Amino acid sequence: MPLQSSFAPAGITAVNFVIASVQVDEVTGKVEIEWPTSSAQNMAQLSLEQGSLSDEVFAQGKTQKVYTLTFRGQKMVAKQFFNVGEGPDTVDMNTNKDELEKEAICLAQTGYFYKCFLELAEERAVDMGDGNFLLALEVIESGANPSSASGLTSYELQDQELSAEYAAVAWLLEPRRQKQFKKWTGTCEHPSYNNNMVGNILTCFAHFVDLHSKKSVVLADIQTSVVGSKHVLFDMMFHTKNGKSGAGDHGQDGIDNYVKVHHCVDRCETMRFEAPEPEKISVKDSDSEDSEE
Ligand SMILES: [Zn+2]
C-alpha cells in the first residue's frame, strides 16, 4: 500500500486531476482539445489539482455513471461512460476517454451555437452556463490505487500507463445540478413548443443550429435544468453528417428526420428562419400523407 498524501473521510477518495484545454474557434466553431499529458515530459510537469470524489454512484443514466465531487471549492459531479451499446461495464479506458472527448466537443459547440443564436435573439431565459464543464484526467502514480469510482484496479492500470510514472483515467466534471430536469426533445422526436417560453426558445434554437451549421448538425435530446433563475442546457447530443459525434448520432438519417418533422413556431418566423427543406426527398416520403404541408 503506497503512502497516502492526504486523508479523506470514508466513502470519499482524494483524487489528483489535471484539466484539458478545450478551445472553441469563435468564427468556425471548431473545437480543439489538448490533453496536458501529451506535452508533459513527466508527472512533475502536470498541474495537479486535488478533488474529493465519492466512491458511490450518485446518478446513473443509460450510458454514464455520475459521482459527486468537490473540486476548486465547488460542488460538482464527475461523469464516466460505463456502457456505449455493448452492455454494462464493458467500456475500456480509451473508449471512455474518446466518448468524453466527443461529449466535450458537443457541449463546446452547443455553447458556440448558442452564442451565435443570442446575437440574433433577445430572449435570455435559457443559458449555456458558459464553459461550465471541465475535461479532466485522474492521474494515478505508478503503484497507487485508482479511485473506487473509476471501477479500475491498479492491476488493470499497469497496461495503460502513459509513462513509467503514472496512468490516467478520463472524467467529465460539471457543476452539480438538481436531479430534476426537463427533457424537451428525444433522439429522433423533435416536438415544437408553442405555449411554453423555454420550449419555444429551444424549438427555435434547434432550427437555428440546423441553419447555422448549413444542415450538418441537428440538436437532439435537448434537456434543461434550473440553476438560479436560468434554464441551463446540459448533456447535448448531435446528429451529424458523418454520424461520429457520439452515442446516438444517427448521421444523415438523423438530419433528414429532423428536417422532415420540425414544425416552425412563431419565434422561427419572427427570426425569419426559412422552414428546413430536405436535401433529398425519397418518392415514398413525398407521397405519404403526413409530409404534406
Ligand atoms: Zn423553425
PDB file of C-alpha atoms and ligand atoms in Angstrom:
ATOM      1  CA  MET A   1       0.000   0.000   0.000  1.00  0.00           C
ATOM      2  CA  PRO A   2       1.638   3.269  -1.073  1.00  0.00           C
ATOM      3  CA  LEU A   3       1.801   6.157   1.348  1.00  0.00           C
ATOM      4  CA  GLN A   4      -1.316   8.316   1.023  1.00  0.00           C
ATOM      5  CA  SER A   5      -0.596  12.007   0.591  1.00  0.00           C
ATOM      6  CA  SER A   6      -3.865  13.051   2.185  1.00  0.00           C
ATOM      7  CA  PHE A   7      -6.763  11.606   4.119  1.00  0.00           C
ATOM      8  CA  ALA A   8     -10.384  11.648   3.082  1.00  0.00           C
ATOM      9  CA  PRO A   9     -13.488  10.627   5.060  1.00  0.00           C
ATOM     10  CA  ALA A  10     -14.993   7.186   4.468  1.00  0.00           C
ATOM     11  CA  GLY A  11     -16.779   6.882   1.130  1.00  0.00           C
ATOM     12  CA  ILE A  12     -14.663   9.613  -0.421  1.00  0.00           C
ATOM     13  CA  THR A  13     -11.355   9.340  -2.256  1.00  0.00           C
ATOM     14  CA  ALA A  14      -8.832  12.142  -2.702  1.00  0.00           C
ATOM     15  CA  VAL A  15      -8.059  12.280  -6.426  1.00  0.00           C
ATOM     16  CA  ASN A  16      -5.432  14.218  -8.381  1.00  0.00           C
ATOM     17  CA  PHE A  17      -6.818  15.756 -11.564  1.00  0.00           C
ATOM     18  CA  VAL A  18      -5.268  17.583 -14.492  1.00  0.00           C
ATOM     19  CA  ILE A  19      -7.597  19.615 -16.699  1.00  0.00           C
ATOM     20  CA  ALA A  20      -7.547  19.522 -20.505  1.00  0.00           C
ATOM     21  CA  SER A  21      -7.687  22.703 -22.549  1.00  0.00           C
ATOM     22  CA  VAL A  22     -10.868  22.996 -24.659  1.00  0.00           C
ATOM     23  CA  GLN A  23     -10.731  25.857 -27.168  1.00  0.00           C
ATOM     24  CA  VAL A  24     -13.569  26.881 -29.479  1.00  0.00           C
ATOM     25  CA  ASP A  25     -12.825  28.909 -32.606  1.00  0.00           C
ATOM     26  CA  GLU A  26     -15.223  31.859 -32.366  1.00  0.00           C
ATOM     27  CA  VAL A  27     -15.673  32.062 -36.122  1.00  0.00           C
ATOM     28  CA  THR A  28     -15.895  28.452 -37.244  1.00  0.00           C
ATOM     29  CA  GLY A  29     -16.981  26.758 -34.007  1.00  0.00           C
ATOM     30  CA  LYS A  30     -14.217  24.202 -34.429  1.00  0.00           C
ATOM     31  CA  VAL A  31     -13.162  22.700 -31.097  1.00  0.00           C
ATOM     32  CA  GLU A  32      -9.604  21.824 -30.158  1.00  0.00           C
ATOM     33  CA  ILE A  33      -8.786  19.687 -27.163  1.00  0.00           C
ATOM     34  CA  GLU A  34      -5.329  19.435 -25.704  1.00  0.00           C
ATOM     35  CA  TRP A  35      -4.579  16.901 -23.001  1.00  0.00           C
ATOM     36  CA  PRO A  36      -1.816  18.119 -20.663  1.00  0.00           C
ATOM     37  CA  THR A  37      -0.324  14.626 -20.626  1.00  0.00           C
ATOM     38  CA  SER A  38       0.579  14.899 -24.311  1.00  0.00           C
ATOM     39  CA  SER A  39       3.087  17.686 -23.686  1.00  0.00           C
ATOM     40  CA  ALA A  40       4.315  16.872 -20.159  1.00  0.00           C
ATOM     41  CA  GLN A  41       7.633  15.032 -20.030  1.00  0.00           C
ATOM     42  CA  ASN A  42       6.988  13.695 -16.561  1.00  0.00           C
ATOM     43  CA  MET A  43       4.492  13.792 -13.734  1.00  0.00           C
ATOM     44  CA  ALA A  44       6.143  16.814 -12.097  1.00  0.00           C
ATOM     45  CA  GLN A  45       5.179  18.901 -15.144  1.00  0.00           C
ATOM     46  CA  LEU A  46       1.465  18.223 -14.663  1.00  0.00           C
ATOM     47  CA  SER A  47      -0.519  20.868 -12.760  1.00  0.00           C
ATOM     48  CA  LEU A  48      -2.288  18.507 -10.400  1.00  0.00           C
ATOM     49  CA  GLU A  49      -5.355  19.720  -8.506  1.00  0.00           C
ATOM     50  CA  GLN A  50      -6.911  17.639  -5.790  1.00  0.00           C
ATOM     51  CA  GLY A  51     -10.612  16.821  -5.612  1.00  0.00           C
ATOM     52  CA  SER A  52     -12.763  14.707  -3.279  1.00  0.00           C
ATOM     53  CA  LEU A  53     -14.589  12.063  -5.289  1.00  0.00           C
ATOM     54  CA  SER A  54     -17.360   9.893  -3.843  1.00  0.00           C
ATOM     55  CA  ASP A  55     -16.988   6.115  -4.057  1.00  0.00           C
ATOM     56  CA  GLU A  56     -20.711   5.504  -4.575  1.00  0.00           C
ATOM     57  CA  VAL A  57     -22.728   6.290  -7.701  1.00  0.00           C
ATOM     58  CA  PHE A  58     -24.840   9.456  -7.321  1.00  0.00           C
ATOM     59  CA  ALA A  59     -26.882   9.030 -10.508  1.00  0.00           C
ATOM     60  CA  GLN A  60     -26.823   6.684 -13.447  1.00  0.00           C
ATOM     61  CA  GLY A  61     -28.113   7.057 -16.987  1.00  0.00           C
ATOM     62  CA  LYS A  62     -28.156   4.623 -19.888  1.00  0.00           C
ATOM     63  CA  THR A  63     -24.525   5.262 -20.761  1.00  0.00           C
ATOM     64  CA  GLN A  64     -22.900   7.123 -17.873  1.00  0.00           C
ATOM     65  CA  LYS A  65     -22.345   6.880 -14.144  1.00  0.00           C
ATOM     66  CA  VAL A  66     -22.199  10.080 -12.143  1.00  0.00           C
ATOM     67  CA  TYR A  67     -20.274  10.611  -8.888  1.00  0.00           C
ATOM     68  CA  THR A  68     -20.320  13.622  -6.587  1.00  0.00           C
ATOM     69  CA  LEU A  69     -17.136  15.630  -6.434  1.00  0.00           C
ATOM     70  CA  THR A  70     -15.835  18.636  -4.551  1.00  0.00           C
ATOM     71  CA  PHE A  71     -13.344  20.463  -6.738  1.00  0.00           C
ATOM     72  CA  ARG A  72     -11.977  24.016  -6.655  1.00  0.00           C
ATOM     73  CA  GLY A  73     -14.272  24.605  -3.679  1.00  0.00           C
ATOM     74  CA  GLN A  74     -17.354  23.849  -5.808  1.00  0.00           C
ATOM     75  CA  LYS A  75     -19.986  21.141  -5.575  1.00  0.00           C
ATOM     76  CA  MET A  76     -19.570  19.245  -8.812  1.00  0.00           C
ATOM     77  CA  VAL A  77     -20.117  15.838 -10.389  1.00  0.00           C
ATOM     78  CA  ALA A  78     -17.689  13.598 -12.268  1.00  0.00           C
ATOM     79  CA  LYS A  79     -19.050  11.509 -15.139  1.00  0.00           C
ATOM     80  CA  GLN A  80     -17.742   8.433 -16.867  1.00  0.00           C
ATOM     81  CA  PHE A  81     -19.077   6.083 -19.542  1.00  0.00           C
ATOM     82  CA  PHE A  82     -19.879   2.535 -18.489  1.00  0.00           C
ATOM     83  CA  ASN A  83     -21.981   1.432 -21.476  1.00  0.00           C
ATOM     84  CA  VAL A  84     -21.695   2.572 -25.090  1.00  0.00           C
ATOM     85  CA  GLY A  85     -24.015  -0.052 -26.524  1.00  0.00           C
ATOM     86  CA  GLU A  86     -22.097  -3.235 -25.815  1.00  0.00           C
ATOM     87  CA  GLY A  87     -23.511  -3.921 -22.376  1.00  0.00           C
ATOM     88  CA  PRO A  88     -22.812  -2.503 -18.918  1.00  0.00           C
ATOM     89  CA  ASP A  89     -19.244  -2.178 -17.643  1.00  0.00           C
ATOM     90  CA  THR A  90     -17.683  -3.077 -20.993  1.00  0.00           C
ATOM     91  CA  VAL A  91     -16.125   0.327 -21.671  1.00  0.00           C
ATOM     92  CA  ASP A  92     -12.332   0.353 -21.615  1.00  0.00           C
ATOM     93  CA  MET A  93     -10.289   3.380 -20.573  1.00  0.00           C
ATOM     94  CA  ASN A  94      -9.550   4.551 -24.104  1.00  0.00           C
ATOM     95  CA  THR A  95     -13.171   4.299 -25.249  1.00  0.00           C
ATOM     96  CA  ASN A  96     -14.266   6.232 -22.168  1.00  0.00           C
ATOM     97  CA  LYS A  97     -11.732   8.948 -22.959  1.00  0.00           C
ATOM     98  CA  ASP A  98     -12.801   9.113 -26.633  1.00  0.00           C
ATOM     99  CA  GLU A  99     -16.505   9.311 -25.738  1.00  0.00           C
ATOM    100  CA  LEU A 100     -15.918  12.005 -23.098  1.00  0.00           C
ATOM    101  CA  GLU A 101     -13.903  13.957 -25.646  1.00  0.00           C
ATOM    102  CA  LYS A 102     -16.846  13.746 -28.071  1.00  0.00           C
ATOM    103  CA  GLU A 103     -19.230  14.897 -25.350  1.00  0.00           C
ATOM    104  CA  ALA A 104     -16.979  17.850 -24.543  1.00  0.00           C
ATOM    105  CA  ILE A 105     -16.929  18.793 -28.239  1.00  0.00           C
ATOM    106  CA  CYS A 106     -20.767  18.654 -28.359  1.00  0.00           C
ATOM    107  CA  LEU A 107     -21.016  20.834 -25.238  1.00  0.00           C
ATOM    108  CA  ALA A 108     -18.466  23.342 -26.506  1.00  0.00           C
ATOM    109  CA  GLN A 109     -20.114  23.521 -29.936  1.00  0.00           C
ATOM    110  CA  THR A 110     -23.578  23.929 -28.444  1.00  0.00           C
ATOM    111  CA  GLY A 111     -22.117  26.837 -26.466  1.00  0.00           C
ATOM    112  CA  TYR A 112     -20.784  28.292 -29.706  1.00  0.00           C
ATOM    113  CA  PHE A 113     -24.140  27.861 -31.487  1.00  0.00           C
ATOM    114  CA  TYR A 114     -25.984  29.388 -28.557  1.00  0.00           C
ATOM    115  CA  LYS A 115     -23.699  32.417 -28.509  1.00  0.00           C
ATOM    116  CA  CYS A 116     -24.367  32.941 -32.223  1.00  0.00           C
ATOM    117  CA  PHE A 117     -28.113  32.471 -31.584  1.00  0.00           C
ATOM    118  CA  LEU A 118     -28.088  35.106 -28.825  1.00  0.00           C
ATOM    119  CA  GLU A 119     -26.645  37.622 -31.257  1.00  0.00           C
ATOM    120  CA  LEU A 120     -29.958  37.338 -33.110  1.00  0.00           C
ATOM    121  CA  ALA A 121     -32.351  36.661 -30.242  1.00  0.00           C
ATOM    122  CA  GLU A 122     -33.384  38.993 -27.456  1.00  0.00           C
ATOM    123  CA  GLU A 123     -34.507  36.315 -25.058  1.00  0.00           C
ATOM    124  CA  ARG A 124     -32.179  35.417 -22.183  1.00  0.00           C
ATOM    125  CA  ALA A 125     -34.251  32.842 -20.285  1.00  0.00           C
ATOM    126  CA  VAL A 126     -32.092  29.931 -21.446  1.00  0.00           C
ATOM    127  CA  ASP A 127     -28.399  29.753 -20.698  1.00  0.00           C
ATOM    128  CA  MET A 128     -25.497  27.528 -21.536  1.00  0.00           C
ATOM    129  CA  GLY A 129     -23.731  28.382 -18.295  1.00  0.00           C
ATOM    130  CA  ASP A 130     -20.731  29.277 -20.419  1.00  0.00           C
ATOM    131  CA  GLY A 131     -17.755  26.954 -20.074  1.00  0.00           C
ATOM    132  CA  ASN A 132     -19.341  25.090 -17.197  1.00  0.00           C
ATOM    133  CA  PHE A 133     -17.617  21.760 -17.766  1.00  0.00           C
ATOM    134  CA  LEU A 134     -14.070  20.515 -17.370  1.00  0.00           C
ATOM    135  CA  LEU A 135     -12.488  17.651 -19.236  1.00  0.00           C
ATOM    136  CA  ALA A 136     -10.166  16.016 -16.722  1.00  0.00           C
ATOM    137  CA  LEU A 137      -7.730  13.181 -16.151  1.00  0.00           C
ATOM    138  CA  GLU A 138      -7.431  11.394 -12.843  1.00  0.00           C
ATOM    139  CA  VAL A 139      -3.672  10.945 -12.506  1.00  0.00           C
ATOM    140  CA  ILE A 140      -2.593   7.801 -10.686  1.00  0.00           C
ATOM    141  CA  GLU A 141       1.019   7.447  -9.690  1.00  0.00           C
ATOM    142  CA  SER A 142       2.563   4.123 -10.558  1.00  0.00           C
ATOM    143  CA  GLY A 143       1.799   1.627  -7.791  1.00  0.00           C
ATOM    144  CA  ALA A 144      -1.004   3.738  -6.254  1.00  0.00           C
ATOM    145  CA  ASN A 145      -4.676   2.776  -6.378  1.00  0.00           C
ATOM    146  CA  PRO A 146      -7.142   4.447  -8.732  1.00  0.00           C
ATOM    147  CA  SER A 147     -10.334   5.883  -7.175  1.00  0.00           C
ATOM    148  CA  SER A 148     -13.070   3.323  -6.442  1.00  0.00           C
ATOM    149  CA  ALA A 149     -15.355   5.378  -8.691  1.00  0.00           C
ATOM    150  CA  SER A 150     -13.108   4.645 -11.679  1.00  0.00           C
ATOM    151  CA  GLY A 151     -14.048   0.988 -11.280  1.00  0.00           C
ATOM    152  CA  LEU A 152     -10.453   0.053 -12.086  1.00  0.00           C
ATOM    153  CA  THR A 153      -7.822  -1.831 -10.150  1.00  0.00           C
ATOM    154  CA  SER A 154      -4.134  -0.918 -10.083  1.00  0.00           C
ATOM    155  CA  TYR A 155      -3.549  -4.224 -11.886  1.00  0.00           C
ATOM    156  CA  GLU A 156      -5.738  -3.080 -14.819  1.00  0.00           C
ATOM    157  CA  LEU A 157      -3.867   0.219 -14.919  1.00  0.00           C
ATOM    158  CA  GLN A 158      -0.464  -1.369 -15.450  1.00  0.00           C
ATOM    159  CA  ASP A 159      -1.042  -1.906 -19.175  1.00  0.00           C
ATOM    160  CA  GLN A 160      -2.358   1.603 -19.599  1.00  0.00           C
ATOM    161  CA  GLU A 161       0.409   3.644 -18.027  1.00  0.00           C
ATOM    162  CA  LEU A 162       1.311   6.730 -20.000  1.00  0.00           C
ATOM    163  CA  SER A 163       4.828   6.644 -18.633  1.00  0.00           C
ATOM    164  CA  ALA A 164       6.781   4.646 -16.082  1.00  0.00           C
ATOM    165  CA  GLU A 165       5.474   7.133 -13.535  1.00  0.00           C
ATOM    166  CA  TYR A 166       1.721   7.275 -13.879  1.00  0.00           C
ATOM    167  CA  ALA A 167      -1.553   6.252 -15.533  1.00  0.00           C
ATOM    168  CA  ALA A 168      -4.560   8.485 -16.240  1.00  0.00           C
ATOM    169  CA  VAL A 169      -8.334   7.962 -16.341  1.00  0.00           C
ATOM    170  CA  ALA A 170     -10.626  10.460 -18.097  1.00  0.00           C
ATOM    171  CA  TRP A 171     -13.611  12.187 -16.449  1.00  0.00           C
ATOM    172  CA  LEU A 172     -16.015  14.963 -17.378  1.00  0.00           C
ATOM    173  CA  LEU A 173     -16.542  17.365 -14.471  1.00  0.00           C
ATOM    174  CA  GLU A 174     -19.676  19.507 -14.291  1.00  0.00           C
ATOM    175  CA  PRO A 175     -21.427  21.672 -11.695  1.00  0.00           C
ATOM    176  CA  ARG A 176     -23.793  19.647  -9.521  1.00  0.00           C
ATOM    177  CA  ARG A 177     -27.364  20.328 -10.588  1.00  0.00           C
ATOM    178  CA  GLN A 178     -30.735  19.453  -9.191  1.00  0.00           C
ATOM    179  CA  LYS A 179     -31.597  15.882 -10.072  1.00  0.00           C
ATOM    180  CA  GLN A 180     -34.801  17.268 -11.562  1.00  0.00           C
ATOM    181  CA  PHE A 181     -34.628  18.219 -15.187  1.00  0.00           C
ATOM    182  CA  LYS A 182     -36.899  18.765 -18.163  1.00  0.00           C
ATOM    183  CA  LYS A 183     -36.445  16.800 -21.359  1.00  0.00           C
ATOM    184  CA  TRP A 184     -37.674  18.743 -24.405  1.00  0.00           C
ATOM    185  CA  THR A 185     -36.741  16.526 -27.334  1.00  0.00           C
ATOM    186  CA  GLY A 186     -35.637  12.944 -27.846  1.00  0.00           C
ATOM    187  CA  THR A 187     -33.068  11.346 -30.101  1.00  0.00           C
ATOM    188  CA  CYS A 188     -35.499  11.244 -33.031  1.00  0.00           C
ATOM    189  CA  GLU A 189     -38.506  13.120 -31.599  1.00  0.00           C
ATOM    190  CA  HIS A 190     -38.428  16.874 -32.141  1.00  0.00           C
ATOM    191  CA  PRO A 191     -41.723  18.297 -30.865  1.00  0.00           C
ATOM    192  CA  SER A 192     -42.406  22.028 -31.252  1.00  0.00           C
ATOM    193  CA  TYR A 193     -43.380  24.054 -28.178  1.00  0.00           C
ATOM    194  CA  ASN A 194     -45.817  26.861 -28.844  1.00  0.00           C
ATOM    195  CA  ASN A 195     -47.071  27.706 -25.366  1.00  0.00           C
ATOM    196  CA  ASN A 196     -44.026  27.257 -23.173  1.00  0.00           C
ATOM    197  CA  MET A 197     -41.458  30.044 -23.395  1.00  0.00           C
ATOM    198  CA  VAL A 198     -38.374  27.921 -22.683  1.00  0.00           C
ATOM    199  CA  GLY A 199     -39.578  25.164 -25.011  1.00  0.00           C
ATOM    200  CA  ASN A 200     -40.392  27.783 -27.625  1.00  0.00           C
ATOM    201  CA  ILE A 201     -36.873  29.245 -27.479  1.00  0.00           C
ATOM    202  CA  LEU A 202     -35.352  25.757 -27.692  1.00  0.00           C
ATOM    203  CA  THR A 203     -37.523  24.789 -30.686  1.00  0.00           C
ATOM    204  CA  CYS A 204     -36.260  27.916 -32.410  1.00  0.00           C
ATOM    205  CA  PHE A 205     -32.656  27.335 -31.273  1.00  0.00           C
ATOM    206  CA  ALA A 206     -32.681  23.811 -32.749  1.00  0.00           C
ATOM    207  CA  HIS A 207     -33.846  25.309 -36.056  1.00  0.00           C
ATOM    208  CA  PHE A 208     -31.058  27.898 -35.812  1.00  0.00           C
ATOM    209  CA  VAL A 209     -28.428  25.155 -35.342  1.00  0.00           C
ATOM    210  CA  ASP A 210     -29.690  23.384 -38.462  1.00  0.00           C
ATOM    211  CA  LEU A 211     -29.348  26.632 -40.439  1.00  0.00           C
ATOM    212  CA  HIS A 212     -26.106  27.896 -38.903  1.00  0.00           C
ATOM    213  CA  SER A 213     -24.362  24.555 -39.395  1.00  0.00           C
ATOM    214  CA  LYS A 214     -25.557  24.537 -43.019  1.00  0.00           C
ATOM    215  CA  LYS A 215     -27.614  21.428 -42.313  1.00  0.00           C
ATOM    216  CA  SER A 216     -24.678  19.477 -40.956  1.00  0.00           C
ATOM    217  CA  VAL A 217     -25.706  19.387 -37.277  1.00  0.00           C
ATOM    218  CA  VAL A 218     -29.060  18.609 -35.631  1.00  0.00           C
ATOM    219  CA  LEU A 219     -29.545  19.042 -31.878  1.00  0.00           C
ATOM    220  CA  ALA A 220     -31.141  16.073 -30.147  1.00  0.00           C
ATOM    221  CA  ASP A 221     -32.005  15.039 -26.591  1.00  0.00           C
ATOM    222  CA  ILE A 222     -32.394  18.651 -25.508  1.00  0.00           C
ATOM    223  CA  GLN A 223     -32.580  18.859 -21.709  1.00  0.00           C
ATOM    224  CA  THR A 224     -32.516  21.720 -19.253  1.00  0.00           C
ATOM    225  CA  SER A 225     -32.235  22.015 -15.516  1.00  0.00           C
ATOM    226  CA  VAL A 226     -32.902  25.085 -13.418  1.00  0.00           C
ATOM    227  CA  VAL A 227     -29.878  26.865 -11.953  1.00  0.00           C
ATOM    228  CA  GLY A 228     -30.863  30.041 -10.094  1.00  0.00           C
ATOM    229  CA  SER A 229     -33.288  31.829 -12.403  1.00  0.00           C
ATOM    230  CA  LYS A 230     -31.925  30.255 -15.594  1.00  0.00           C
ATOM    231  CA  HIS A 231     -32.733  27.128 -17.530  1.00  0.00           C
ATOM    232  CA  VAL A 232     -29.383  25.601 -18.381  1.00  0.00           C
ATOM    233  CA  LEU A 233     -28.834  23.194 -21.266  1.00  0.00           C
ATOM    234  CA  PHE A 234     -26.872  20.041 -20.494  1.00  0.00           C
ATOM    235  CA  ASP A 235     -25.989  16.597 -21.907  1.00  0.00           C
ATOM    236  CA  MET A 236     -26.263  17.642 -25.538  1.00  0.00           C
ATOM    237  CA  MET A 237     -26.439  15.149 -28.353  1.00  0.00           C
ATOM    238  CA  PHE A 238     -25.973  15.739 -32.081  1.00  0.00           C
ATOM    239  CA  HIS A 239     -26.849  14.128 -35.362  1.00  0.00           C
ATOM    240  CA  THR A 240     -24.020  14.945 -37.780  1.00  0.00           C
ATOM    241  CA  LYS A 241     -23.170  14.105 -41.389  1.00  0.00           C
ATOM    242  CA  ASN A 242     -20.526  11.529 -40.509  1.00  0.00           C
ATOM    243  CA  GLY A 243     -22.521  10.139 -37.581  1.00  0.00           C
ATOM    244  CA  LYS A 244     -19.495  10.141 -35.300  1.00  0.00           C
ATOM    245  CA  SER A 245     -20.242  12.908 -32.806  1.00  0.00           C
ATOM    246  CA  GLY A 246     -21.051  10.439 -30.041  1.00  0.00           C
ATOM    247  CA  ALA A 247     -23.501   7.807 -28.835  1.00  0.00           C
ATOM    248  CA  GLY A 248     -26.923   8.125 -30.513  1.00  0.00           C
ATOM    249  CA  ASP A 249     -25.713  10.069 -33.574  1.00  0.00           C
ATOM    250  CA  HIS A 250     -27.866   8.736 -36.434  1.00  0.00           C
ATOM    251  CA  GLY A 251     -25.854  10.534 -39.118  1.00  0.00           C
ATOM    252  CA  GLN A 252     -27.593  11.827 -42.246  1.00  0.00           C
ATOM    253  CA  ASP A 253     -30.765   9.873 -41.338  1.00  0.00           C
ATOM    254  CA  GLY A 254     -30.954  11.839 -38.084  1.00  0.00           C
ATOM    255  CA  ILE A 255     -30.583  15.103 -40.018  1.00  0.00           C
ATOM    256  CA  ASP A 256     -33.174  14.122 -42.653  1.00  0.00           C
ATOM    257  CA  ASN A 257     -35.601  13.095 -39.923  1.00  0.00           C
ATOM    258  CA  TYR A 258     -35.301  16.487 -38.170  1.00  0.00           C
ATOM    259  CA  VAL A 259     -35.867  18.354 -41.415  1.00  0.00           C
ATOM    260  CA  LYS A 260     -38.985  16.285 -42.022  1.00  0.00           C
ATOM    261  CA  VAL A 261     -40.554  16.667 -38.581  1.00  0.00           C
ATOM    262  CA  HIS A 262     -39.624  20.203 -37.475  1.00  0.00           C
ATOM    263  CA  HIS A 263     -42.646  22.472 -37.422  1.00  0.00           C
ATOM    264  CA  CYS A 264     -41.749  26.134 -37.110  1.00  0.00           C
ATOM    265  CA  VAL A 265     -43.056  28.085 -34.132  1.00  0.00           C
ATOM    266  CA  ASP A 266     -43.854  31.821 -34.336  1.00  0.00           C
ATOM    267  CA  ARG A 267     -40.403  32.578 -32.979  1.00  0.00           C
ATOM    268  CA  CYS A 268     -38.781  30.881 -36.027  1.00  0.00           C
ATOM    269  CA  GLU A 269     -40.868  33.112 -38.270  1.00  0.00           C
ATOM    270  CA  THR A 270     -40.125  36.250 -36.221  1.00  0.00           C
ATOM    271  CA  MET A 271     -36.438  35.490 -36.688  1.00  0.00           C
ATOM    272  CA  ARG A 272     -37.111  34.905 -40.379  1.00  0.00           C
ATOM    273  CA  PHE A 273     -35.820  31.353 -40.370  1.00  0.00           C
ATOM    274  CA  GLU A 274     -36.792  29.532 -43.504  1.00  0.00           C
ATOM    275  CA  ALA A 275     -38.531  26.237 -42.903  1.00  0.00           C
ATOM    276  CA  PRO A 276     -35.918  23.494 -43.205  1.00  0.00           C
ATOM    277  CA  GLU A 277     -36.056  21.721 -46.522  1.00  0.00           C
ATOM    278  CA  PRO A 278     -34.876  18.193 -47.055  1.00  0.00           C
ATOM    279  CA  GLU A 279     -31.940  17.970 -49.469  1.00  0.00           C
ATOM    280  CA  LYS A 280     -33.249  14.790 -50.947  1.00  0.00           C
ATOM    281  CA  ILE A 281     -36.769  13.513 -50.525  1.00  0.00           C
ATOM    282  CA  SER A 282     -37.405   9.956 -51.486  1.00  0.00           C
ATOM    283  CA  VAL A 283     -40.502   9.335 -53.620  1.00  0.00           C
ATOM    284  CA  LYS A 284     -42.068   7.277 -50.870  1.00  0.00           C
ATOM    285  CA  ASP A 285     -41.760  10.110 -48.332  1.00  0.00           C
ATOM    286  CA  SER A 286     -43.069  12.868 -50.567  1.00  0.00           C
ATOM    287  CA  ASP A 287     -46.096  10.764 -51.443  1.00  0.00           C
ATOM    288  CA  SER A 288     -47.014   9.928 -47.892  1.00  0.00           C
ATOM    289  CA  GLU A 289     -49.820  11.910 -46.295  1.00  0.00           C
ATOM    290  CA  ASP A 290     -48.069  13.264 -43.226  1.00  0.00           C
ATOM    291  CA  SER A 291     -45.356  15.017 -45.195  1.00  0.00           C
ATOM    292  CA  GLU A 292     -47.942  17.236 -46.909  1.00  0.00           C
ATOM    293  CA  GLU A 293     -47.615  20.746 -45.520  1.00  0.00           C
TER     294      GLU A 293
HETATM  295 ZN    ZN B   1     -38.407  26.501 -37.238  1.00  0.00          ZN
END
